[in-house]
Tab-separated table of C-alpha atoms and ligand atoms in Angstrom:
chain	number	residue	atom	x	y	z
A	1	UNK	CA	0.138	0.070	0.016
A	2	UNK	CA	1.364	3.413	-0.744
A	3	UNK	CA	2.261	6.009	1.706
A	4	UNK	CA	-0.177	9.100	2.622
A	5	UNK	CA	3.017	11.131	2.314
A	6	UNK	CA	2.930	10.406	-1.672
A	7	UNK	CA	-0.865	10.664	-1.738
A	8	UNK	CA	-0.467	14.061	-0.235
A	9	UNK	CA	2.590	15.018	-3.032
A	10	UNK	CA	0.220	14.412	-5.497
A	11	UNK	CA	-3.025	16.450	-4.399
A	12	UNK	CA	-2.365	18.676	-7.216
A	13	UNK	CA	-1.286	16.523	-9.734
A	14	UNK	CA	-4.899	15.001	-10.912
A	15	UNK	CA	-6.743	14.484	-13.827
A	16	UNK	CA	-9.627	17.248	-13.666
A	17	UNK	CA	-10.398	17.434	-17.367
A	18	UNK	CA	-8.786	16.795	-20.455
A	19	UNK	CA	-8.998	18.443	-23.652
A	20	UNK	CA	-7.449	16.165	-26.654
A	21	UNK	CA	-8.163	16.172	-30.107
A	22	UNK	CA	-9.635	12.552	-30.623
A	23	UNK	CA	-12.832	12.458	-32.260
A	24	UNK	CA	-15.849	14.279	-30.838
A	25	UNK	CA	-15.803	15.046	-27.191
A	26	UNK	CA	-18.697	13.570	-24.619
A	27	UNK	CA	-18.512	14.947	-21.325
A	28	UNK	CA	-19.590	12.686	-18.162
A	29	UNK	CA	-19.587	13.396	-14.481
A	30	UNK	CA	-16.170	11.150	-13.899
A	31	UNK	CA	-15.136	10.349	-16.999
A	32	UNK	CA	-13.868	12.222	-20.551
A	33	UNK	CA	-14.925	9.935	-23.033
A	34	UNK	CA	-14.110	10.916	-27.290
A	35	UNK	CA	-15.830	9.319	-30.133
A	36	UNK	CA	-13.598	7.955	-32.988
A	37	UNK	CA	-15.543	6.095	-35.555
A	38	UNK	CA	-16.964	2.843	-34.357
A	39	UNK	CA	-14.631	3.509	-31.013
A	40	UNK	CA	-15.143	4.854	-27.618
A	41	UNK	CA	-11.941	6.390	-25.674
A	42	UNK	CA	-13.124	6.485	-22.187
A	43	UNK	CA	-10.802	8.220	-19.724
A	44	UNK	CA	-11.298	8.407	-16.051
A	45	UNK	CA	-10.384	11.014	-14.558
A	46	UNK	CA	-9.931	12.004	-10.745
A	47	UNK	CA	-12.974	13.641	-10.530
A	48	UNK	CA	-15.348	13.125	-7.629
A	49	UNK	CA	-19.173	13.377	-7.844
A	50	UNK	CA	-22.002	13.849	-5.786
A	51	UNK	CA	-24.856	15.616	-5.295
A	52	UNK	CA	-24.390	15.530	-9.294
A	53	UNK	CA	-21.139	18.236	-8.670
A	54	UNK	CA	-17.826	17.664	-8.641
A	55	UNK	CA	-16.514	17.708	-4.951
A	56	UNK	CA	-13.139	17.242	-5.466
A	57	UNK	CA	-9.957	15.658	-7.463
A	58	UNK	CA	-8.871	12.456	-5.659
A	59	UNK	CA	-5.587	11.337	-6.532
A	60	UNK	CA	-5.039	8.018	-8.158
A	61	UNK	CA	-8.987	7.620	-8.603
A	62	UNK	CA	-9.417	7.352	-12.270
A	63	UNK	CA	-6.407	5.052	-12.004
A	64	UNK	CA	-8.123	2.896	-9.630
A	65	UNK	CA	-11.311	3.100	-11.472
A	66	UNK	CA	-10.119	1.933	-14.744
A	67	UNK	CA	-7.670	-0.719	-13.694
A	68	UNK	CA	-10.383	-2.141	-11.017
A	69	UNK	CA	-13.066	-2.222	-14.321
A	70	UNK	CA	-10.570	-4.487	-16.566
A	71	UNK	CA	-9.881	-6.892	-13.459
A	72	UNK	CA	-14.040	-7.290	-13.780
A	73	UNK	CA	-14.147	-7.473	-17.651
A	74	UNK	CA	-11.539	-10.027	-17.628
A	75	UNK	CA	-12.831	-11.805	-14.851
A	76	UNK	CA	-16.298	-12.138	-16.222
A	77	UNK	CA	-15.919	-12.461	-19.909
A	78	UNK	CA	-16.901	-16.670	-20.046
A	79	UNK	CA	-20.244	-14.856	-18.705
A	80	UNK	CA	-21.040	-11.884	-21.127
A	81	UNK	CA	-19.078	-10.326	-23.321
A	82	UNK	CA	-18.005	-6.452	-22.870
A	83	UNK	CA	-16.875	-3.482	-24.772
A	84	UNK	CA	-13.438	-3.687	-23.818
A	85	UNK	CA	-11.078	-3.230	-27.115
A	86	UNK	CA	-7.502	-2.112	-25.564
A	87	UNK	CA	-6.583	-0.637	-22.299
A	88	UNK	CA	-3.489	1.404	-23.703
A	89	UNK	CA	-3.240	3.329	-20.046
A	90	UNK	CA	-4.117	2.954	-16.686
A	91	UNK	CA	-6.304	5.507	-17.194
A	92	UNK	CA	-7.890	4.719	-20.492
A	93	UNK	CA	-10.139	1.928	-21.982
A	94	UNK	CA	-10.684	2.011	-25.698
A	95	UNK	CA	-14.232	0.380	-26.498
A	96	UNK	CA	-16.637	-0.733	-29.352
A	97	UNK	CA	-19.073	2.308	-29.181
A	98	UNK	CA	-22.319	0.822	-28.871
A	99	UNK	CA	-26.257	1.890	-28.044
A	100	UNK	CA	-26.529	2.275	-24.657
A	101	UNK	CA	-29.707	0.963	-23.025
A	102	UNK	CA	-31.610	3.719	-21.203
A	103	UNK	CA	-32.074	1.320	-18.046
A	104	UNK	CA	-29.151	1.062	-15.065
A	105	UNK	CA	-29.600	-2.695	-13.869
A	106	UNK	CA	-28.887	-2.492	-10.272
A	107	UNK	CA	-28.283	-5.897	-8.434
A	108	UNK	CA	-28.827	-5.792	-4.429
A	109	UNK	CA	-27.509	-8.514	-2.055
A	110	UNK	CA	-28.275	-6.553	0.912
A	111	UNK	CA	-31.077	-4.150	2.341
A	112	UNK	CA	-29.385	-1.014	3.278
A	113	UNK	CA	-28.887	2.745	2.234
A	114	UNK	CA	-29.817	6.334	3.918
A	115	UNK	CA	-30.746	7.930	0.875
A	116	UNK	CA	-34.666	8.657	-0.263
A	117	UNK	CA	-34.287	6.135	-2.845
A	118	UNK	CA	-32.662	3.573	-0.970
A	119	UNK	CA	-34.308	0.432	-0.127
A	120	UNK	CA	-33.595	0.658	2.914
A	121	UNK	CA	-35.828	3.683	3.567
A	122	UNK	CA	-38.534	2.363	1.604
A	123	UNK	CA	-38.922	-0.562	3.581
A	124	UNK	CA	-38.456	0.325	7.188
A	125	UNK	CA	-41.819	3.428	5.455
A	126	UNK	CA	-43.492	-0.086	5.400
A	127	UNK	CA	-42.966	-0.725	1.641
A	128	UNK	CA	-42.957	-4.638	0.806
A	129	UNK	CA	-42.700	-4.591	-2.887
A	130	UNK	CA	-39.304	-2.857	-3.995
A	131	UNK	CA	-39.101	-2.323	-7.765
A	132	UNK	CA	-41.364	-5.588	-8.496
A	133	UNK	CA	-39.235	-7.504	-5.853
A	134	UNK	CA	-41.475	-8.834	-2.488
A	135	UNK	CA	-39.405	-8.316	0.782
A	136	UNK	CA	-40.653	-10.634	3.726
A	137	UNK	CA	-41.389	-8.868	7.031
A	138	UNK	CA	-38.737	-8.521	9.951
A	139	UNK	CA	-35.516	-7.723	7.788
A	140	UNK	CA	-33.177	-5.688	9.493
A	141	UNK	CA	-30.913	-2.658	8.120
A	142	UNK	CA	-27.882	-4.506	6.247
A	143	UNK	CA	-29.355	-7.658	6.446
A	144	UNK	CA	-28.444	-10.049	3.509
A	145	UNK	CA	-31.168	-10.946	1.067
A	146	UNK	CA	-32.490	-14.460	0.329
A	147	UNK	CA	-31.446	-14.240	-3.359
A	148	UNK	CA	-29.927	-10.628	-4.835
A	149	UNK	CA	-32.209	-8.711	-6.583
A	150	UNK	CA	-32.872	-5.948	-9.741
A	151	UNK	CA	-34.052	-3.024	-9.227
A	152	UNK	CA	-33.481	-1.364	-12.705
A	153	UNK	CA	-33.437	2.631	-13.043
A	154	UNK	CA	-33.869	4.826	-15.914
A	155	UNK	CA	-31.180	6.130	-17.425
A	156	UNK	CA	-31.900	10.012	-17.914
A	157	UNK	CA	-30.502	13.534	-18.334
A	158	UNK	CA	-32.495	14.911	-15.550
A	159	UNK	CA	-33.643	11.787	-12.700
A	160	UNK	CA	-33.326	8.448	-12.140
A	161	UNK	CA	-36.158	6.785	-11.676
A	162	UNK	CA	-36.685	3.342	-10.317
A	163	UNK	CA	-39.239	1.151	-12.145
A	164	UNK	CA	-39.688	-2.819	-11.873
A	165	UNK	CA	-38.710	-5.324	-14.845
A	166	UNK	CA	-42.380	-4.828	-16.263
A	167	UNK	CA	-41.799	-1.307	-16.575
A	168	UNK	CA	-39.155	-1.759	-18.443
A	169	UNK	CA	-41.271	-3.538	-20.929
A	170	UNK	CA	-44.165	-1.420	-21.160
A	171	UNK	CA	-42.094	1.588	-21.703
A	172	UNK	CA	-40.250	-0.448	-24.520
A	173	UNK	CA	-36.796	0.480	-22.876
A	174	UNK	CA	-36.225	-3.075	-23.816
A	175	UNK	CA	-37.564	-5.582	-25.962
A	176	UNK	CA	-38.680	-8.644	-23.773
A	177	UNK	CA	-35.758	-11.211	-24.989
A	178	UNK	CA	-33.510	-8.134	-24.112
A	179	UNK	CA	-34.553	-7.899	-20.799
A	180	UNK	CA	-34.643	-11.683	-19.765
A	181	UNK	CA	-30.933	-12.000	-21.344
A	182	UNK	CA	-29.455	-8.692	-19.463
A	183	UNK	CA	-31.515	-9.552	-15.931
A	184	UNK	CA	-30.105	-13.031	-16.153
A	185	UNK	CA	-26.438	-12.051	-16.716
A	186	UNK	CA	-26.600	-8.972	-14.151
A	187	UNK	CA	-27.724	-11.805	-11.591
A	188	UNK	CA	-24.834	-14.461	-12.670
A	189	UNK	CA	-22.314	-11.414	-12.973
A	190	UNK	CA	-23.212	-10.354	-9.574
A	191	UNK	CA	-22.752	-13.801	-8.365
A	192	UNK	CA	-19.067	-13.918	-9.890
A	193	UNK	CA	-18.506	-10.914	-8.355
A	194	UNK	CA	-19.886	-12.205	-4.745
A	195	UNK	CA	-17.541	-14.630	-5.035
A	196	UNK	CA	-14.236	-13.243	-6.061
A	197	UNK	CA	-14.886	-10.505	-3.201
A	198	UNK	CA	-15.481	-12.937	-0.532
A	199	UNK	CA	-11.813	-14.594	-1.993
A	200	UNK	CA	-10.280	-11.568	-1.090
A	201	UNK	CA	-12.044	-10.251	2.108
A	202	UNK	CA	-14.697	-8.130	0.901
A	203	UNK	CA	-18.786	-8.132	0.407
A	204	UNK	CA	-20.096	-6.925	-2.804
A	205	UNK	CA	-23.537	-5.227	-1.423
A	206	UNK	CA	-24.939	-3.979	-4.234
A	207	UNK	CA	-23.919	-2.863	-7.922
A	208	UNK	CA	-25.016	-1.263	-11.250
A	209	UNK	CA	-24.834	-2.445	-14.608
A	210	UNK	CA	-25.055	-0.598	-18.162
A	211	UNK	CA	-25.313	-2.819	-21.558
A	212	UNK	CA	-25.799	-1.526	-25.119
A	213	UNK	CA	-26.014	-3.412	-28.399
A	214	UNK	CA	-23.773	-3.367	-31.631
A	215	UNK	CA	-25.686	-2.990	-35.136
A	216	UNK	CA	-26.524	-6.729	-35.754
A	217	UNK	CA	-28.339	-6.393	-31.902
A	218	UNK	CA	-25.334	-8.335	-30.133
A	219	UNK	CA	-25.916	-7.175	-26.551
A	220	UNK	CA	-22.662	-6.124	-24.329
A	221	UNK	CA	-21.684	-5.361	-20.924
A	222	UNK	CA	-19.937	-1.804	-21.354
A	223	UNK	CA	-19.477	1.307	-19.135
A	224	UNK	CA	-17.865	0.168	-15.953
A	225	UNK	CA	-17.878	-2.689	-13.762
A	226	UNK	CA	-18.035	-3.216	-9.778
A	227	UNK	CA	-15.646	-0.265	-9.022
A	228	UNK	CA	-16.027	1.519	-5.681
A	229	UNK	CA	-17.981	4.096	-7.837
A	230	UNK	CA	-20.784	2.011	-9.017
A	231	UNK	CA	-20.762	-0.305	-6.094
A	232	UNK	CA	-20.749	-0.776	-2.631
A	233	UNK	CA	-18.396	-3.165	-0.820
A	234	UNK	CA	-18.028	-3.888	2.716
A	235	UNK	CA	-15.244	-5.562	5.043
A	236	UNK	CA	-16.308	-9.229	5.168
A	237	UNK	CA	-14.717	-10.092	8.376
A	238	UNK	CA	-16.276	-7.593	10.798
A	239	UNK	CA	-19.687	-7.894	8.877
A	240	UNK	CA	-21.273	-10.574	11.049
A	241	UNK	CA	-20.295	-9.157	15.043
A	242	UNK	CA	-21.223	-5.722	13.871
A	243	UNK	CA	-24.449	-6.582	12.262
A	244	UNK	CA	-25.804	-8.821	14.768
A	245	UNK	CA	-24.752	-5.676	17.363
A	246	UNK	CA	-26.808	-3.587	15.664
A	247	UNK	CA	-23.078	-1.654	14.429
A	248	UNK	CA	-22.985	-0.475	10.563
A	249	UNK	CA	-20.679	-2.722	8.450
A	250	UNK	CA	-17.287	-1.085	7.957
A	251	UNK	CA	-17.618	0.155	4.857
A	252	UNK	CA	-15.410	2.056	1.990
A	253	UNK	CA	-17.362	4.374	0.117
A	254	UNK	CA	-17.307	7.834	-0.317
A	255	UNK	CA	-20.062	8.668	2.574
A	256	UNK	CA	-17.774	10.554	4.497
A	257	UNK	CA	-16.982	12.833	2.160
A	258	UNK	CA	-20.801	13.496	1.365
A	259	UNK	CA	-21.408	13.991	5.149
A	260	UNK	CA	-18.497	16.619	5.247
A	261	UNK	CA	-20.264	18.805	2.607
A	262	UNK	CA	-23.832	18.528	3.967
A	263	UNK	CA	-22.659	19.666	7.220
A	264	UNK	CA	-20.123	22.924	6.007
A	265	UNK	CA	-22.801	23.891	2.870
A	266	UNK	CA	-25.606	23.382	1.420
A	267	UNK	CA	-24.342	21.130	-1.921
A	268	UNK	CA	-27.676	21.497	-3.468
A	269	UNK	CA	-27.930	25.177	-3.499
A	270	UNK	CA	-24.516	27.111	-3.091
A	271	UNK	CA	-23.287	28.348	-5.742
A	272	UNK	CA	-19.355	27.745	-4.871
A	273	UNK	CA	-18.489	24.815	-2.824
A	274	UNK	CA	-15.827	24.928	0.181
A	275	UNK	CA	-12.688	23.113	-0.371
A	276	UNK	CA	-13.013	19.235	1.199
A	277	UNK	CA	-9.601	19.391	3.654
A	278	UNK	CA	-6.747	17.504	2.503
A	279	UNK	CA	-6.953	14.762	5.041
A	280	UNK	CA	-10.575	14.039	3.504
A	281	UNK	CA	-9.192	13.669	-0.121
A	282	UNK	CA	-6.216	11.999	1.167
A	283	UNK	CA	-8.360	9.174	3.272
A	284	UNK	CA	-10.467	8.872	0.072
A	285	UNK	CA	-7.281	8.209	-1.732
A	286	UNK	CA	-6.263	5.827	0.504
A	287	UNK	CA	-9.766	3.779	0.405
A	288	UNK	CA	-10.177	3.384	-3.276
A	289	UNK	CA	-6.422	1.990	-3.477
A	290	UNK	CA	-6.906	-0.100	-0.589
A	291	UNK	CA	-9.986	-1.595	-2.450
A	292	UNK	CA	-7.915	-1.908	-5.591
A	293	UNK	CA	-5.802	-3.838	-3.841
A	294	UNK	CA	-8.275	-5.876	-2.029
A	295	UNK	CA	-9.970	-6.758	-4.982
A	296	UNK	CA	-7.220	-7.605	-7.617
A	297	UNK	CA	-4.288	-9.242	-5.204
A	298	UNK	CA	-2.319	-6.894	-6.925
A	299	UNK	CA	0.212	-3.796	-5.447
A	300	UNK	CA	-1.332	-0.815	-7.093
A	301	UNK	CA	1.400	0.984	-8.758
A	302	UNK	CA	0.688	4.912	-8.455
A	303	UNK	CA	1.468	6.745	-11.674
A	304	UNK	CA	2.810	10.164	-10.762
A	305	UNK	CA	4.491	11.826	-14.043
A	306	UNK	CA	2.674	14.175	-16.045
A	307	UNK	CA	-0.320	12.663	-16.380
A	308	UNK	CA	-2.193	14.135	-19.074
A	309	UNK	CA	0.814	14.300	-21.422
A	310	UNK	CA	1.034	10.361	-20.587
A	311	UNK	CA	-2.541	9.287	-21.336
A	312	UNK	CA	-2.238	11.669	-24.841
A	313	UNK	CA	0.949	9.618	-25.943
A	314	UNK	CA	-0.293	6.493	-24.746
A	315	UNK	CA	-3.589	7.287	-26.653
A	316	UNK	CA	-1.634	8.533	-29.545
A	317	UNK	CA	0.387	5.607	-29.861
A	318	UNK	CA	-2.308	2.893	-29.830
A	319	UNK	CA	-4.485	4.732	-32.670
A	320	UNK	CA	-1.176	4.806	-34.832
A	321	UNK	CA	-0.826	0.936	-33.989
A	322	UNK	CA	-4.534	0.322	-34.859
A	323	UNK	CA	-4.565	1.519	-38.002
B	401	LIG	N1	-19.854	1.267	-25.122
B	401	LIG	C1	-20.407	2.445	-24.453
B	401	LIG	N2	-20.724	2.634	-25.782
B	401	LIG	C2	-21.165	3.789	-25.536
B	401	LIG	N3	-21.271	4.468	-24.845
B	401	LIG	C3	-20.768	3.958	-23.505
B	401	LIG	C4	-20.233	2.907	-23.721
B	401	LIG	N4	-19.972	2.457	-22.650
B	401	LIG	C5	-20.308	3.734	-21.625
B	401	LIG	N5	-20.708	4.743	-21.961
B	401	LIG	C6	-21.397	5.445	-21.502
B	401	LIG	O1	-20.432	6.207	-21.686
B	401	LIG	C7	-20.584	7.707	-20.425
B	401	LIG	C8	-19.380	7.446	-19.605
B	401	LIG	O2	-18.799	8.597	-18.685
B	401	LIG	P1	-19.483	8.682	-17.203
B	401	LIG	O3	-18.860	9.928	-16.549
B	401	LIG	O4	-19.456	7.578	-16.452
B	401	LIG	O5	-20.591	8.998	-17.556
B	401	LIG	P2	-22.322	9.691	-16.407
B	401	LIG	O6	-21.858	10.571	-16.469
B	401	LIG	O7	-23.483	9.469	-17.650
B	401	LIG	O8	-21.959	8.409	-15.311
B	401	LIG	C9	-22.119	6.682	-19.905
B	401	LIG	O9	-22.698	8.122	-20.493
B	401	LIG	C10	-21.806	5.881	-20.322
B	401	LIG	O10	-23.385	5.213	-20.480
B	402	LIG	MG1	-21.136	6.662	-15.130
């Protein structure tokens, strides 16, 4: 595990945004995407988003996201083909440009969460059917569900809406065959994720998958998979004891950063946000790296050079070779 000093030293050496001249630019919350003919070059920046804003740039975050995703793509290829063509740089995945289904396929193995849209929040207020999934009485917060459930969300610019599998069909977001295929694959992926996480001391609590299709109708897993941005992970060793005592599981997520902003400003309305304390940003970076190392069993090899220049060069070289 790299030292806090190294993270601290790199607080200003982060990728906030890129401006390259490869193809047409499409900015996401976290990724800078460049469309080039039938390819999509996805560059994971170090932007940390929450409340639909950027809260900070976190050293090594983009690298962790990319390398975690690549690990999972390689370890799930036998379940479903994915969009990855090449990985020419620690922050970059070159993928097949596909048509994205307007549905995020969320899979949950545990009943948890604190936000207005969380399963636990709904359950606590008496809901016993969540996105088409019946839930038994008597569940406790953070309890494992009997079987993982799928709770789809529409993918839209303004606000994501929770729906059921039936709604996916009713709204013609996918055909019946497509939905059946994708939901079967999502469960298989989640099962694989759970197994590998378990071997490495982690619980994969919940996650989100995106799927897309090519012009022949072939379906692919796209975007990112089982990253700390798209998933919740808990530490396995301490889960049971804590659950039995009614304590929160040890998590590795960005909740503490969210809480800091909620305490120190109004992140939904303030025009300018205060700067997060260095110590918090360093801690978040450390947690992302720890997660990468636990999941993959690899030691994290931080890149500390001139990041944008290296990324540009690596992509350029890839494109020249691919010609
Ligand atoms: N293979 C693909 N083809 C086309 N679009 C994709 C593919 N993989 C991912 N995407 C889209 O690219 C974007 C990735 O950037 P990101 O920062 O995650 O965006 P967002 O703010 O929408 O989450 C997402 O909108 C995702 O749906
Ligand atoms: Mg995204």
